[in-house]
Amino acid sequence: MSPKPYRILGIQQIAIGGPDKTALRKLWVDVLGLTVTGNFVSERENVDEDICTVGRGPHKVEVDLMQPLDPEKKPAVHSTPLNHVGLWVDDLPAAVDWMTAHGVRFAPGGIRKGAAGYDICFIHPKSSAEFPIAGEGVLIELVQAPTEVIAALG
């Protein structure tokens, strides 16, 4: 493969899904002590999620606790308990272009603003004939790192 025009800098988030995020909050917030910093609701993504954090500054990691708005609709954010892993990337457009050219399959939607306000896109969990490289069952979110994260982790 050719040299990569981007770097993966670290874990930005993990997202955990369940039928009711109340049980998830009991563990992640009440027992483990994470701080709830926001809530994101999207009809398009069929999700009601609490955005929690652990750590500080560029080393802060999000743990998103997700439940579906409608358990009968897709995406079924509760069907896999570990919904996705988010990775900081220093140049998201370059990463997407390079990965696409090298056979990586992306989920529909392209680069867009995510729940935390960063540009994001997703590597599809399943490969296809056209795009033989995928997450092998894991949805992977690529997140454009802000300058302070690039400086600290790059």
PDB file of C-alpha atoms in Angstrom:
ATOM      1  CA  MET A   1       0.000   0.000   0.000  1.00  0.00           C
ATOM      2  CA  SER A   2       1.091   3.556  -0.607  1.00  0.00           C
ATOM      3  CA  PRO A   3       2.106   5.901   2.233  1.00  0.00           C
ATOM      4  CA  LYS A   4      -0.850   7.166   4.219  1.00  0.00           C
ATOM      5  CA  PRO A   5      -1.629  10.929   4.126  1.00  0.00           C
ATOM      6  CA  TYR A   6      -3.131  10.777   7.641  1.00  0.00           C
ATOM      7  CA  ARG A   7      -2.458   9.422  11.152  1.00  0.00           C
ATOM      8  CA  ILE A   8      -4.763   7.690  13.621  1.00  0.00           C
ATOM      9  CA  LEU A   9      -4.007   9.440  16.928  1.00  0.00           C
ATOM     10  CA  GLY A  10      -5.977   7.491  19.524  1.00  0.00           C
ATOM     11  CA  ILE A  11      -9.408   6.522  20.787  1.00  0.00           C
ATOM     12  CA  GLN A  12     -11.933   9.351  20.737  1.00  0.00           C
ATOM     13  CA  GLN A  13     -14.960   7.385  21.944  1.00  0.00           C
ATOM     14  CA  ILE A  14     -16.725   4.126  22.494  1.00  0.00           C
ATOM     15  CA  ALA A  15     -20.471   3.859  22.075  1.00  0.00           C
ATOM     16  CA  ILE A  16     -22.522   1.377  24.054  1.00  0.00           C
ATOM     17  CA  GLY A  17     -26.101   0.570  23.120  1.00  0.00           C
ATOM     18  CA  GLY A  18     -28.965  -0.931  25.055  1.00  0.00           C
ATOM     19  CA  PRO A  19     -32.753  -1.004  24.980  1.00  0.00           C
ATOM     20  CA  ASP A  20     -32.872   1.536  27.853  1.00  0.00           C
ATOM     21  CA  LYS A  21     -29.887   3.738  28.706  1.00  0.00           C
ATOM     22  CA  THR A  22     -30.994   3.979  32.364  1.00  0.00           C
ATOM     23  CA  ALA A  23     -29.247   0.679  33.130  1.00  0.00           C
ATOM     24  CA  LEU A  24     -26.139   1.858  31.271  1.00  0.00           C
ATOM     25  CA  ARG A  25     -26.065   5.095  33.314  1.00  0.00           C
ATOM     26  CA  LYS A  26     -26.189   3.139  36.578  1.00  0.00           C
ATOM     27  CA  LEU A  27     -22.883   1.482  35.722  1.00  0.00           C
ATOM     28  CA  TRP A  28     -21.028   4.138  33.721  1.00  0.00           C
ATOM     29  CA  VAL A  29     -22.146   7.245  35.666  1.00  0.00           C
ATOM     30  CA  ASP A  30     -23.268   6.094  39.121  1.00  0.00           C
ATOM     31  CA  VAL A  31     -20.669   3.339  39.676  1.00  0.00           C
ATOM     32  CA  LEU A  32     -17.701   4.196  37.431  1.00  0.00           C
ATOM     33  CA  GLY A  33     -18.047   7.956  37.909  1.00  0.00           C
ATOM     34  CA  LEU A  34     -18.099   9.250  34.342  1.00  0.00           C
ATOM     35  CA  THR A  35     -19.538  12.737  33.847  1.00  0.00           C
ATOM     36  CA  VAL A  36     -22.545  13.325  31.602  1.00  0.00           C
ATOM     37  CA  THR A  37     -21.603  16.290  29.414  1.00  0.00           C
ATOM     38  CA  GLY A  38     -24.455  16.281  26.923  1.00  0.00           C
ATOM     39  CA  ASN A  39     -27.330  14.533  25.222  1.00  0.00           C
ATOM     40  CA  PHE A  40     -27.862  13.945  21.510  1.00  0.00           C
ATOM     41  CA  VAL A  41     -31.162  12.937  19.932  1.00  0.00           C
ATOM     42  CA  SER A  42     -31.503  12.189  16.219  1.00  0.00           C
ATOM     43  CA  GLU A  43     -34.558  10.821  14.416  1.00  0.00           C
ATOM     44  CA  ARG A  44     -32.356  10.160  11.360  1.00  0.00           C
ATOM     45  CA  GLU A  45     -29.936   8.037  13.396  1.00  0.00           C
ATOM     46  CA  ASN A  46     -32.724   6.589  15.618  1.00  0.00           C
ATOM     47  CA  VAL A  47     -30.790   7.443  18.755  1.00  0.00           C
ATOM     48  CA  ASP A  48     -31.113   9.089  22.146  1.00  0.00           C
ATOM     49  CA  GLU A  49     -27.629   9.155  23.644  1.00  0.00           C
ATOM     50  CA  ASP A  50     -26.007  10.518  26.750  1.00  0.00           C
ATOM     51  CA  ILE A  51     -22.491  11.773  26.068  1.00  0.00           C
ATOM     52  CA  CYS A  52     -20.248  10.930  29.025  1.00  0.00           C
ATOM     53  CA  THR A  53     -16.540  11.594  29.475  1.00  0.00           C
ATOM     54  CA  VAL A  54     -13.557  10.293  31.375  1.00  0.00           C
ATOM     55  CA  GLY A  55     -10.165  12.034  31.440  1.00  0.00           C
ATOM     56  CA  ARG A  56      -9.288  15.630  30.593  1.00  0.00           C
ATOM     57  CA  GLY A  57      -8.079  17.766  27.725  1.00  0.00           C
ATOM     58  CA  PRO A  58      -6.805  15.924  24.670  1.00  0.00           C
ATOM     59  CA  HIS A  59      -6.787  12.671  26.667  1.00  0.00           C
ATOM     60  CA  LYS A  60     -10.540  12.855  27.311  1.00  0.00           C
ATOM     61  CA  VAL A  61     -12.484   9.884  25.952  1.00  0.00           C
ATOM     62  CA  GLU A  62     -16.231   9.900  25.313  1.00  0.00           C
ATOM     63  CA  VAL A  63     -18.420   6.998  26.335  1.00  0.00           C
ATOM     64  CA  ASP A  64     -21.759   7.384  24.564  1.00  0.00           C
ATOM     65  CA  LEU A  65     -24.688   5.571  26.193  1.00  0.00           C
ATOM     66  CA  MET A  66     -27.288   4.953  23.491  1.00  0.00           C
ATOM     67  CA  GLN A  67     -30.850   3.744  23.243  1.00  0.00           C
ATOM     68  CA  PRO A  68     -33.086   3.660  20.164  1.00  0.00           C
ATOM     69  CA  LEU A  69     -35.917   6.135  19.760  1.00  0.00           C
ATOM     70  CA  ASP A  70     -37.866   3.290  18.130  1.00  0.00           C
ATOM     71  CA  PRO A  71     -36.591  -0.269  18.724  1.00  0.00           C
ATOM     72  CA  GLU A  72     -38.295  -1.424  15.507  1.00  0.00           C
ATOM     73  CA  LYS A  73     -36.413   1.041  13.252  1.00  0.00           C
ATOM     74  CA  LYS A  74     -32.880   1.105  11.875  1.00  0.00           C
ATOM     75  CA  PRO A  75     -30.200   1.789  12.712  1.00  0.00           C
ATOM     76  CA  ALA A  76     -30.731  -0.513  15.681  1.00  0.00           C
ATOM     77  CA  VAL A  77     -28.285   1.184  18.052  1.00  0.00           C
ATOM     78  CA  HIS A  78     -29.152  -1.306  20.797  1.00  0.00           C
ATOM     79  CA  SER A  79     -28.658  -4.531  18.828  1.00  0.00           C
ATOM     80  CA  THR A  80     -24.918  -4.730  19.460  1.00  0.00           C
ATOM     81  CA  PRO A  81     -23.936  -3.674  22.973  1.00  0.00           C
ATOM     82  CA  LEU A  82     -20.581  -2.317  21.764  1.00  0.00           C
ATOM     83  CA  ASN A  83     -22.070  -0.149  19.038  1.00  0.00           C
ATOM     84  CA  HIS A  84     -18.892   1.441  17.687  1.00  0.00           C
ATOM     85  CA  VAL A  85     -15.375   2.638  18.418  1.00  0.00           C
ATOM     86  CA  GLY A  86     -14.328   6.172  17.461  1.00  0.00           C
ATOM     87  CA  LEU A  87     -10.752   6.985  16.439  1.00  0.00           C
ATOM     88  CA  TRP A  88      -9.150  10.429  16.243  1.00  0.00           C
ATOM     89  CA  VAL A  89      -7.642  11.106  12.814  1.00  0.00           C
ATOM     90  CA  ASP A  90      -5.514  14.123  11.941  1.00  0.00           C
ATOM     91  CA  ASP A  91      -6.884  14.632   8.387  1.00  0.00           C
ATOM     92  CA  LEU A  92     -10.309  13.062   7.911  1.00  0.00           C
ATOM     93  CA  PRO A  93     -10.870  13.975   4.223  1.00  0.00           C
ATOM     94  CA  ALA A  94      -7.425  12.640   3.267  1.00  0.00           C
ATOM     95  CA  ALA A  95      -8.056   9.469   5.287  1.00  0.00           C
ATOM     96  CA  VAL A  96     -11.426   8.845   3.611  1.00  0.00           C
ATOM     97  CA  ASP A  97     -10.014   9.448   0.121  1.00  0.00           C
ATOM     98  CA  TRP A  98      -7.012   7.179   0.713  1.00  0.00           C
ATOM     99  CA  MET A  99      -9.011   4.418   2.384  1.00  0.00           C
ATOM    100  CA  THR A 100     -11.681   4.458  -0.326  1.00  0.00           C
ATOM    101  CA  ALA A 101      -8.997   4.193  -3.020  1.00  0.00           C
ATOM    102  CA  HIS A 102      -7.575   1.200  -1.135  1.00  0.00           C
ATOM    103  CA  GLY A 103     -10.857  -0.708  -0.880  1.00  0.00           C
ATOM    104  CA  VAL A 104     -12.296   0.366   2.476  1.00  0.00           C
ATOM    105  CA  ARG A 105     -16.089   0.340   2.628  1.00  0.00           C
ATOM    106  CA  PHE A 106     -17.758   3.321   4.314  1.00  0.00           C
ATOM    107  CA  ALA A 107     -21.295   3.479   5.682  1.00  0.00           C
ATOM    108  CA  PRO A 108     -23.718   5.785   3.845  1.00  0.00           C
ATOM    109  CA  GLY A 109     -23.783   9.435   4.878  1.00  0.00           C
ATOM    110  CA  GLY A 110     -20.245  10.566   4.086  1.00  0.00           C
ATOM    111  CA  ILE A 111     -18.403  13.087   6.238  1.00  0.00           C
ATOM    112  CA  ARG A 112     -20.800  14.998   8.480  1.00  0.00           C
ATOM    113  CA  LYS A 113     -21.048  16.643  11.902  1.00  0.00           C
ATOM    114  CA  GLY A 114     -21.288  14.140  14.735  1.00  0.00           C
ATOM    115  CA  ALA A 115     -22.992  14.349  18.122  1.00  0.00           C
ATOM    116  CA  ALA A 116     -19.970  16.046  19.739  1.00  0.00           C
ATOM    117  CA  GLY A 117     -19.646  18.615  16.936  1.00  0.00           C
ATOM    118  CA  TYR A 118     -16.639  17.083  15.150  1.00  0.00           C
ATOM    119  CA  ASP A 119     -16.631  15.956  11.522  1.00  0.00           C
ATOM    120  CA  ILE A 120     -17.102  12.192  11.367  1.00  0.00           C
ATOM    121  CA  CYS A 121     -17.718   9.254   9.070  1.00  0.00           C
ATOM    122  CA  PHE A 122     -18.033   5.515   9.606  1.00  0.00           C
ATOM    123  CA  ILE A 123     -16.175   2.498   8.260  1.00  0.00           C
ATOM    124  CA  HIS A 124     -18.852  -0.097   7.501  1.00  0.00           C
ATOM    125  CA  PRO A 125     -18.846  -3.240   9.654  1.00  0.00           C
ATOM    126  CA  LYS A 126     -19.219  -5.507   6.592  1.00  0.00           C
ATOM    127  CA  SER A 127     -17.181  -5.653   3.402  1.00  0.00           C
ATOM    128  CA  SER A 128     -18.596  -5.960  -0.112  1.00  0.00           C
ATOM    129  CA  ALA A 129     -17.331  -7.172  -3.479  1.00  0.00           C
ATOM    130  CA  GLU A 130     -16.505  -3.587  -4.474  1.00  0.00           C
ATOM    131  CA  PHE A 131     -14.966  -2.666  -1.098  1.00  0.00           C
ATOM    132  CA  PRO A 132     -13.309  -5.755   0.427  1.00  0.00           C
ATOM    133  CA  ILE A 133     -11.953  -4.022   3.570  1.00  0.00           C
ATOM    134  CA  ALA A 134     -14.341  -3.243   6.446  1.00  0.00           C
ATOM    135  CA  GLY A 135     -14.686  -3.436  10.221  1.00  0.00           C
ATOM    136  CA  GLU A 136     -15.233  -7.220  10.294  1.00  0.00           C
ATOM    137  CA  GLY A 137     -18.361  -6.833  12.398  1.00  0.00           C
ATOM    138  CA  VAL A 138     -17.345  -3.620  14.185  1.00  0.00           C
ATOM    139  CA  LEU A 139     -18.594  -0.175  13.165  1.00  0.00           C
ATOM    140  CA  ILE A 140     -15.615   2.216  13.300  1.00  0.00           C
ATOM    141  CA  GLU A 141     -16.111   5.977  13.510  1.00  0.00           C
ATOM    142  CA  LEU A 142     -13.335   8.216  12.198  1.00  0.00           C
ATOM    143  CA  VAL A 143     -13.357  11.584  13.968  1.00  0.00           C
ATOM    144  CA  GLN A 144     -11.525  14.720  12.793  1.00  0.00           C
ATOM    145  CA  ALA A 145      -9.209  15.630  15.662  1.00  0.00           C
ATOM    146  CA  PRO A 146      -9.128  19.291  16.718  1.00  0.00           C
ATOM    147  CA  THR A 147      -5.772  21.084  16.791  1.00  0.00           C
ATOM    148  CA  GLU A 148      -5.207  20.574  20.534  1.00  0.00           C
ATOM    149  CA  VAL A 149      -5.636  16.803  20.165  1.00  0.00           C
ATOM    150  CA  ILE A 150      -3.327  16.710  17.133  1.00  0.00           C
ATOM    151  CA  ALA A 151      -0.710  18.694  19.083  1.00  0.00           C
ATOM    152  CA  ALA A 152      -0.972  16.462  22.160  1.00  0.00           C
ATOM    153  CA  LEU A 153      -1.263  13.074  20.491  1.00  0.00           C
ATOM    154  CA  GLY A 154       0.370  13.639  17.112  1.00  0.00           C
TER     155      GLY A 154
END
